[in-house]
């Protein structure tokens, strides 16, 4: 099976990483990995086989929650993925960025995961390391397996979930965490986390605590960011 790896690269970091990953993967796997670079002038081609997308972070300010966000330079990739959104062939996203930007780290990939309702299955900083390549390769194999063995492409959330909640009347963001499956949800606004089955709830005094814990789980503990369907106990 041919697995396409879509990416956009501005400074060359993403291209470097995807090419190294492709070389490593094709030496290991029965799958054939093919990198495809997307830019603003790429032809619109309908993808009919499974693919993954590598999403770097280029933003003009904002944290994506309270202060808004303006995506720059990766817009062509968003448009390309939107064109193929109805085919349901996008299996996962891999985010990258610079950890020095704190709340903005991986923000573009996290936003794409929520928008397209697909998991962000891996991340790396700048050009990544060999360990990142090997870890993300294994995550791609795992995602390929789960996508073919599950008829609904979803994993039911179990009763041992926990929630981190910012208790504030106007905002009240939260994240839901499954430590057994190593999943963390997107940032959930107040009207999307009324999950009465979750009893393990930790409240925090600042929304920054929510963002920090989500990034810690993704970047340091290597949890997948899996969007939760609205008001449903289902991880995508």
PDB file of C-alpha atoms in Angstrom:
ATOM      1  CA  UNK A   1       0.000   0.000   0.000  1.00  0.00           C
ATOM      2  CA  UNK A   2       1.198   3.496  -0.850  1.00  0.00           C
ATOM      3  CA  UNK A   3       1.052   5.922   2.088  1.00  0.00           C
ATOM      4  CA  UNK A   4       1.347   9.559   1.115  1.00  0.00           C
ATOM      5  CA  UNK A   5       2.998  12.049   3.462  1.00  0.00           C
ATOM      6  CA  UNK A   6       1.725  15.547   2.696  1.00  0.00           C
ATOM      7  CA  UNK A   7       3.667  18.505   3.998  1.00  0.00           C
ATOM      8  CA  UNK A   8       4.401  22.166   3.487  1.00  0.00           C
ATOM      9  CA  UNK A   9       7.844  23.550   4.221  1.00  0.00           C
ATOM     10  CA  UNK A  10       8.861  27.186   4.481  1.00  0.00           C
ATOM     11  CA  UNK A  11      12.274  27.134   6.176  1.00  0.00           C
ATOM     12  CA  UNK A  12      13.156  23.608   5.057  1.00  0.00           C
ATOM     13  CA  UNK A  13      12.743  21.946   8.462  1.00  0.00           C
ATOM     14  CA  UNK A  14       9.601  20.014   7.581  1.00  0.00           C
ATOM     15  CA  UNK A  15      10.961  18.885   4.210  1.00  0.00           C
ATOM     16  CA  UNK A  16      14.146  17.674   5.871  1.00  0.00           C
ATOM     17  CA  UNK A  17      12.226  15.720   8.491  1.00  0.00           C
ATOM     18  CA  UNK A  18       9.746  14.147   6.058  1.00  0.00           C
ATOM     19  CA  UNK A  19      12.518  13.076   3.683  1.00  0.00           C
ATOM     20  CA  UNK A  20      14.480  11.469   6.531  1.00  0.00           C
ATOM     21  CA  UNK A  21      11.332   9.750   7.782  1.00  0.00           C
ATOM     22  CA  UNK A  22      10.541   8.484   4.280  1.00  0.00           C
ATOM     23  CA  UNK A  23      14.022   7.008   3.893  1.00  0.00           C
ATOM     24  CA  UNK A  24      13.798   5.305   7.277  1.00  0.00           C
ATOM     25  CA  UNK A  25      10.228   4.049   6.769  1.00  0.00           C
ATOM     26  CA  UNK A  26      10.827   2.609   3.310  1.00  0.00           C
ATOM     27  CA  UNK A  27      13.784   0.639   4.675  1.00  0.00           C
ATOM     28  CA  UNK A  28      11.603  -0.837   7.445  1.00  0.00           C
ATOM     29  CA  UNK A  29       8.091  -1.317   6.165  1.00  0.00           C
ATOM     30  CA  UNK A  30       6.006  -3.248   3.702  1.00  0.00           C
ATOM     31  CA  UNK A  31       4.244   0.063   3.040  1.00  0.00           C
ATOM     32  CA  UNK A  32       5.574   2.469   0.438  1.00  0.00           C
ATOM     33  CA  UNK A  33       5.883   5.994   1.831  1.00  0.00           C
ATOM     34  CA  UNK A  34       5.737   8.867  -0.664  1.00  0.00           C
ATOM     35  CA  UNK A  35       6.365  12.506   0.342  1.00  0.00           C
ATOM     36  CA  UNK A  36       4.267  15.162  -1.397  1.00  0.00           C
ATOM     37  CA  UNK A  37       5.106  18.837  -0.896  1.00  0.00           C
ATOM     38  CA  UNK A  38       2.107  21.197  -0.946  1.00  0.00           C
ATOM     39  CA  UNK A  39       2.328  24.889  -1.710  1.00  0.00           C
ATOM     40  CA  UNK A  40      -0.013  27.670  -2.786  1.00  0.00           C
ATOM     41  CA  UNK A  41       0.549  26.717  -6.442  1.00  0.00           C
ATOM     42  CA  UNK A  42       0.027  22.957  -6.066  1.00  0.00           C
ATOM     43  CA  UNK A  43      -2.538  21.424  -8.393  1.00  0.00           C
ATOM     44  CA  UNK A  44      -5.774  20.348  -6.729  1.00  0.00           C
ATOM     45  CA  UNK A  45      -5.681  16.552  -6.807  1.00  0.00           C
ATOM     46  CA  UNK A  46      -8.239  14.333  -5.129  1.00  0.00           C
ATOM     47  CA  UNK A  47      -6.517  11.818  -2.863  1.00  0.00           C
ATOM     48  CA  UNK A  48      -8.119   8.380  -2.777  1.00  0.00           C
ATOM     49  CA  UNK A  49      -5.594   6.482  -0.634  1.00  0.00           C
ATOM     50  CA  UNK A  50      -4.653   6.960   3.041  1.00  0.00           C
ATOM     51  CA  UNK A  51      -2.364   9.858   3.839  1.00  0.00           C
ATOM     52  CA  UNK A  52      -0.873  11.784   6.745  1.00  0.00           C
ATOM     53  CA  UNK A  53      -0.125  15.494   6.898  1.00  0.00           C
ATOM     54  CA  UNK A  54       2.857  17.241   8.488  1.00  0.00           C
ATOM     55  CA  UNK A  55       1.911  20.663   9.793  1.00  0.00           C
ATOM     56  CA  UNK A  56       4.488  23.262  10.861  1.00  0.00           C
ATOM     57  CA  UNK A  57       3.492  26.276  12.929  1.00  0.00           C
ATOM     58  CA  UNK A  58       3.552  29.765  11.417  1.00  0.00           C
ATOM     59  CA  UNK A  59       1.273  32.255  13.150  1.00  0.00           C
ATOM     60  CA  UNK A  60       0.885  36.007  13.403  1.00  0.00           C
ATOM     61  CA  UNK A  61       0.165  36.249  17.142  1.00  0.00           C
ATOM     62  CA  UNK A  62      -2.577  34.809  19.339  1.00  0.00           C
ATOM     63  CA  UNK A  63      -2.914  31.646  21.392  1.00  0.00           C
ATOM     64  CA  UNK A  64      -5.890  30.301  19.460  1.00  0.00           C
ATOM     65  CA  UNK A  65      -8.246  30.521  22.419  1.00  0.00           C
ATOM     66  CA  UNK A  66      -8.873  33.932  23.964  1.00  0.00           C
ATOM     67  CA  UNK A  67      -6.633  36.108  21.824  1.00  0.00           C
ATOM     68  CA  UNK A  68      -7.459  34.595  18.442  1.00  0.00           C
ATOM     69  CA  UNK A  69      -4.974  33.383  15.874  1.00  0.00           C
ATOM     70  CA  UNK A  70      -3.954  34.269  12.335  1.00  0.00           C
ATOM     71  CA  UNK A  71      -2.442  31.444  10.322  1.00  0.00           C
ATOM     72  CA  UNK A  72       0.238  32.439   7.837  1.00  0.00           C
ATOM     73  CA  UNK A  73       2.316  30.556   5.246  1.00  0.00           C
ATOM     74  CA  UNK A  74       0.551  27.192   5.722  1.00  0.00           C
ATOM     75  CA  UNK A  75      -2.769  28.278   4.209  1.00  0.00           C
ATOM     76  CA  UNK A  76      -2.161  26.288   1.033  1.00  0.00           C
ATOM     77  CA  UNK A  77      -1.980  23.073   3.052  1.00  0.00           C
ATOM     78  CA  UNK A  78      -5.253  23.887   4.804  1.00  0.00           C
ATOM     79  CA  UNK A  79      -6.944  24.469   1.447  1.00  0.00           C
ATOM     80  CA  UNK A  80      -5.547  21.217   0.049  1.00  0.00           C
ATOM     81  CA  UNK A  81      -6.719  19.212   3.051  1.00  0.00           C
ATOM     82  CA  UNK A  82     -10.133  20.884   2.884  1.00  0.00           C
ATOM     83  CA  UNK A  83     -10.452  19.784  -0.743  1.00  0.00           C
ATOM     84  CA  UNK A  84      -9.919  16.174   0.319  1.00  0.00           C
ATOM     85  CA  UNK A  85     -11.904  16.328   3.558  1.00  0.00           C
ATOM     86  CA  UNK A  86     -14.889  14.436   2.135  1.00  0.00           C
ATOM     87  CA  UNK A  87     -12.745  11.410   1.215  1.00  0.00           C
ATOM     88  CA  UNK A  88     -11.907  10.548   4.833  1.00  0.00           C
ATOM     89  CA  UNK A  89      -8.431   9.412   3.775  1.00  0.00           C
ATOM     90  CA  UNK A  90      -6.571  11.751   6.139  1.00  0.00           C
ATOM     91  CA  UNK A  91      -5.624   9.439   9.007  1.00  0.00           C
ATOM     92  CA  UNK A  92      -3.514  11.666  11.192  1.00  0.00           C
ATOM     93  CA  UNK A  93      -1.486  14.826  11.639  1.00  0.00           C
ATOM     94  CA  UNK A  94       2.073  15.358  12.787  1.00  0.00           C
ATOM     95  CA  UNK A  95       2.812  18.796  14.200  1.00  0.00           C
ATOM     96  CA  UNK A  96       6.061  20.713  14.510  1.00  0.00           C
ATOM     97  CA  UNK A  97       7.257  24.048  15.773  1.00  0.00           C
ATOM     98  CA  UNK A  98       9.495  25.781  18.277  1.00  0.00           C
ATOM     99  CA  UNK A  99       8.925  25.182  21.983  1.00  0.00           C
ATOM    100  CA  UNK A 100      10.132  28.701  22.748  1.00  0.00           C
ATOM    101  CA  UNK A 101       6.736  29.960  21.564  1.00  0.00           C
ATOM    102  CA  UNK A 102       5.005  28.262  24.509  1.00  0.00           C
ATOM    103  CA  UNK A 103       1.199  28.272  23.920  1.00  0.00           C
ATOM    104  CA  UNK A 104       1.721  28.572  20.162  1.00  0.00           C
ATOM    105  CA  UNK A 105       3.780  25.367  19.991  1.00  0.00           C
ATOM    106  CA  UNK A 106       1.996  22.956  17.607  1.00  0.00           C
ATOM    107  CA  UNK A 107      -1.014  25.290  17.549  1.00  0.00           C
ATOM    108  CA  UNK A 108      -1.569  24.977  13.791  1.00  0.00           C
ATOM    109  CA  UNK A 109      -1.575  21.164  13.936  1.00  0.00           C
ATOM    110  CA  UNK A 110      -3.825  21.194  17.009  1.00  0.00           C
ATOM    111  CA  UNK A 111      -6.277  23.464  15.194  1.00  0.00           C
ATOM    112  CA  UNK A 112      -6.191  21.228  12.092  1.00  0.00           C
ATOM    113  CA  UNK A 113      -6.874  18.151  14.239  1.00  0.00           C
ATOM    114  CA  UNK A 114      -9.996  19.767  15.653  1.00  0.00           C
ATOM    115  CA  UNK A 115     -11.108  21.176  12.308  1.00  0.00           C
ATOM    116  CA  UNK A 116     -10.765  17.898  10.403  1.00  0.00           C
ATOM    117  CA  UNK A 117     -11.639  15.675  13.378  1.00  0.00           C
ATOM    118  CA  UNK A 118      -8.521  13.525  13.064  1.00  0.00           C
ATOM    119  CA  UNK A 119      -5.875  12.748  15.711  1.00  0.00           C
ATOM    120  CA  UNK A 120      -2.543  14.481  15.972  1.00  0.00           C
ATOM    121  CA  UNK A 121      -0.427  11.365  16.387  1.00  0.00           C
ATOM    122  CA  UNK A 122       3.014  12.890  16.816  1.00  0.00           C
ATOM    123  CA  UNK A 123       5.139  15.989  17.139  1.00  0.00           C
ATOM    124  CA  UNK A 124       8.731  17.121  16.883  1.00  0.00           C
ATOM    125  CA  UNK A 125      10.659  20.351  17.330  1.00  0.00           C
ATOM    126  CA  UNK A 126      12.404  22.120  14.441  1.00  0.00           C
ATOM    127  CA  UNK A 127      14.110  19.390  12.309  1.00  0.00           C
ATOM    128  CA  UNK A 128      13.518  16.626  14.830  1.00  0.00           C
ATOM    129  CA  UNK A 129      15.808  13.841  15.960  1.00  0.00           C
ATOM    130  CA  UNK A 130      16.300  10.238  14.897  1.00  0.00           C
ATOM    131  CA  UNK A 131      14.303   9.222  17.967  1.00  0.00           C
ATOM    132  CA  UNK A 132      11.431  11.419  16.726  1.00  0.00           C
ATOM    133  CA  UNK A 133      11.569   9.728  13.318  1.00  0.00           C
ATOM    134  CA  UNK A 134      11.396   6.250  14.811  1.00  0.00           C
ATOM    135  CA  UNK A 135       8.606   7.206  17.248  1.00  0.00           C
ATOM    136  CA  UNK A 136       6.462   8.873  14.585  1.00  0.00           C
ATOM    137  CA  UNK A 137       7.002   5.957  12.197  1.00  0.00           C
ATOM    138  CA  UNK A 138       5.651   3.592  14.869  1.00  0.00           C
ATOM    139  CA  UNK A 139       2.704   5.930  15.465  1.00  0.00           C
ATOM    140  CA  UNK A 140       1.872   5.905  11.755  1.00  0.00           C
ATOM    141  CA  UNK A 141       1.901   2.095  11.749  1.00  0.00           C
ATOM    142  CA  UNK A 142      -0.328   2.055  14.831  1.00  0.00           C
ATOM    143  CA  UNK A 143      -2.765   4.487  13.213  1.00  0.00           C
ATOM    144  CA  UNK A 144      -2.854   2.458  10.013  1.00  0.00           C
ATOM    145  CA  UNK A 145      -3.742  -0.613  12.070  1.00  0.00           C
ATOM    146  CA  UNK A 146      -6.484   1.071  14.114  1.00  0.00           C
ATOM    147  CA  UNK A 147      -8.011   2.708  11.051  1.00  0.00           C
ATOM    148  CA  UNK A 148      -8.443  -0.665   9.316  1.00  0.00           C
ATOM    149  CA  UNK A 149      -9.594  -2.683  12.330  1.00  0.00           C
ATOM    150  CA  UNK A 150     -12.263  -0.308  13.630  1.00  0.00           C
ATOM    151  CA  UNK A 151     -15.423   0.038  11.608  1.00  0.00           C
ATOM    152  CA  UNK A 152     -16.262   3.408  13.149  1.00  0.00           C
ATOM    153  CA  UNK A 153     -12.671   4.691  13.440  1.00  0.00           C
ATOM    154  CA  UNK A 154     -13.429   5.691  17.008  1.00  0.00           C
ATOM    155  CA  UNK A 155     -12.400   4.521  20.438  1.00  0.00           C
ATOM    156  CA  UNK A 156     -15.018   4.615  23.162  1.00  0.00           C
ATOM    157  CA  UNK A 157     -13.936   6.629  26.149  1.00  0.00           C
ATOM    158  CA  UNK A 158     -13.765   4.554  29.321  1.00  0.00           C
ATOM    159  CA  UNK A 159     -15.012   5.555  32.750  1.00  0.00           C
ATOM    160  CA  UNK A 160     -11.511   6.176  34.123  1.00  0.00           C
ATOM    161  CA  UNK A 161     -11.076   9.500  32.328  1.00  0.00           C
ATOM    162  CA  UNK A 162     -10.002  12.632  34.102  1.00  0.00           C
ATOM    163  CA  UNK A 163     -10.701  16.271  33.341  1.00  0.00           C
ATOM    164  CA  UNK A 164      -8.695  19.407  33.908  1.00  0.00           C
ATOM    165  CA  UNK A 165     -11.147  22.293  34.232  1.00  0.00           C
ATOM    166  CA  UNK A 166     -10.802  26.053  34.418  1.00  0.00           C
ATOM    167  CA  UNK A 167     -13.838  27.071  36.418  1.00  0.00           C
ATOM    168  CA  UNK A 168     -14.813  30.474  35.141  1.00  0.00           C
ATOM    169  CA  UNK A 169     -18.291  31.579  34.185  1.00  0.00           C
ATOM    170  CA  UNK A 170     -17.537  33.159  30.810  1.00  0.00           C
ATOM    171  CA  UNK A 171     -14.946  30.700  29.535  1.00  0.00           C
ATOM    172  CA  UNK A 172     -14.590  27.473  31.518  1.00  0.00           C
ATOM    173  CA  UNK A 173     -12.249  25.616  29.177  1.00  0.00           C
ATOM    174  CA  UNK A 174     -11.280  22.023  29.882  1.00  0.00           C
ATOM    175  CA  UNK A 175      -9.332  19.085  28.528  1.00  0.00           C
ATOM    176  CA  UNK A 176     -10.235  15.421  28.894  1.00  0.00           C
ATOM    177  CA  UNK A 177      -7.411  12.932  29.409  1.00  0.00           C
ATOM    178  CA  UNK A 178      -7.289   9.162  28.967  1.00  0.00           C
ATOM    179  CA  UNK A 179      -4.055   8.062  30.637  1.00  0.00           C
ATOM    180  CA  UNK A 180      -4.537   4.404  29.697  1.00  0.00           C
ATOM    181  CA  UNK A 181      -4.828   5.059  25.955  1.00  0.00           C
ATOM    182  CA  UNK A 182      -2.544   8.118  26.219  1.00  0.00           C
ATOM    183  CA  UNK A 183      -5.018  10.503  24.612  1.00  0.00           C
ATOM    184  CA  UNK A 184      -5.686  14.142  25.400  1.00  0.00           C
ATOM    185  CA  UNK A 185      -8.574  16.100  23.907  1.00  0.00           C
ATOM    186  CA  UNK A 186      -8.627  19.455  22.191  1.00  0.00           C
ATOM    187  CA  UNK A 187      -9.317  22.526  24.345  1.00  0.00           C
ATOM    188  CA  UNK A 188     -13.043  22.228  25.041  1.00  0.00           C
ATOM    189  CA  UNK A 189     -15.162  25.352  25.561  1.00  0.00           C
ATOM    190  CA  UNK A 190     -17.736  25.344  28.339  1.00  0.00           C
ATOM    191  CA  UNK A 191     -20.629  24.088  26.182  1.00  0.00           C
ATOM    192  CA  UNK A 192     -18.679  21.016  25.009  1.00  0.00           C
ATOM    193  CA  UNK A 193     -17.579  19.318  28.209  1.00  0.00           C
ATOM    194  CA  UNK A 194     -20.748  18.503  30.097  1.00  0.00           C
ATOM    195  CA  UNK A 195     -19.665  14.901  30.613  1.00  0.00           C
ATOM    196  CA  UNK A 196     -21.487  13.710  33.716  1.00  0.00           C
ATOM    197  CA  UNK A 197     -19.722  10.330  33.608  1.00  0.00           C
ATOM    198  CA  UNK A 198     -16.373  11.971  34.400  1.00  0.00           C
ATOM    199  CA  UNK A 199     -15.957  12.287  38.156  1.00  0.00           C
ATOM    200  CA  UNK A 200     -12.173  12.740  38.347  1.00  0.00           C
ATOM    201  CA  UNK A 201     -12.041  16.507  37.833  1.00  0.00           C
ATOM    202  CA  UNK A 202      -9.187  18.810  38.807  1.00  0.00           C
ATOM    203  CA  UNK A 203      -9.900  22.535  38.750  1.00  0.00           C
ATOM    204  CA  UNK A 204      -7.268  25.161  37.972  1.00  0.00           C
ATOM    205  CA  UNK A 205      -7.202  28.907  38.497  1.00  0.00           C
ATOM    206  CA  UNK A 206      -5.955  29.997  35.068  1.00  0.00           C
ATOM    207  CA  UNK A 207      -6.613  28.905  31.476  1.00  0.00           C
ATOM    208  CA  UNK A 208      -2.845  28.875  30.965  1.00  0.00           C
ATOM    209  CA  UNK A 209      -2.756  25.813  33.242  1.00  0.00           C
ATOM    210  CA  UNK A 210      -4.983  24.037  30.702  1.00  0.00           C
ATOM    211  CA  UNK A 211      -2.742  24.934  27.744  1.00  0.00           C
ATOM    212  CA  UNK A 212       0.433  24.038  29.639  1.00  0.00           C
ATOM    213  CA  UNK A 213      -0.815  20.606  30.666  1.00  0.00           C
ATOM    214  CA  UNK A 214      -2.072  19.802  27.171  1.00  0.00           C
ATOM    215  CA  UNK A 215       1.293  20.715  25.633  1.00  0.00           C
ATOM    216  CA  UNK A 216       3.160  18.816  28.341  1.00  0.00           C
ATOM    217  CA  UNK A 217       1.191  15.642  27.603  1.00  0.00           C
ATOM    218  CA  UNK A 218       1.655  15.995  23.842  1.00  0.00           C
ATOM    219  CA  UNK A 219       5.264  17.161  23.681  1.00  0.00           C
ATOM    220  CA  UNK A 220       6.852  15.482  26.688  1.00  0.00           C
ATOM    221  CA  UNK A 221       4.670  12.418  27.355  1.00  0.00           C
ATOM    222  CA  UNK A 222       3.853  11.872  23.644  1.00  0.00           C
ATOM    223  CA  UNK A 223       0.104  11.572  24.080  1.00  0.00           C
ATOM    224  CA  UNK A 224      -1.995  11.747  20.930  1.00  0.00           C
ATOM    225  CA  UNK A 225      -4.280  14.770  20.688  1.00  0.00           C
ATOM    226  CA  UNK A 226      -7.556  13.132  19.722  1.00  0.00           C
ATOM    227  CA  UNK A 227     -10.577  15.370  19.175  1.00  0.00           C
ATOM    228  CA  UNK A 228     -13.684  14.552  21.167  1.00  0.00           C
ATOM    229  CA  UNK A 229     -16.916  14.721  19.275  1.00  0.00           C
ATOM    230  CA  UNK A 230     -19.212  17.397  20.645  1.00  0.00           C
ATOM    231  CA  UNK A 231     -21.000  16.274  23.793  1.00  0.00           C
ATOM    232  CA  UNK A 232     -20.098  12.673  23.070  1.00  0.00           C
ATOM    233  CA  UNK A 233     -17.915  10.252  25.007  1.00  0.00           C
ATOM    234  CA  UNK A 234     -16.019   9.282  21.888  1.00  0.00           C
ATOM    235  CA  UNK A 235     -12.459   9.971  20.898  1.00  0.00           C
ATOM    236  CA  UNK A 236     -11.820  10.079  17.162  1.00  0.00           C
TER     237      UNK A 236
END
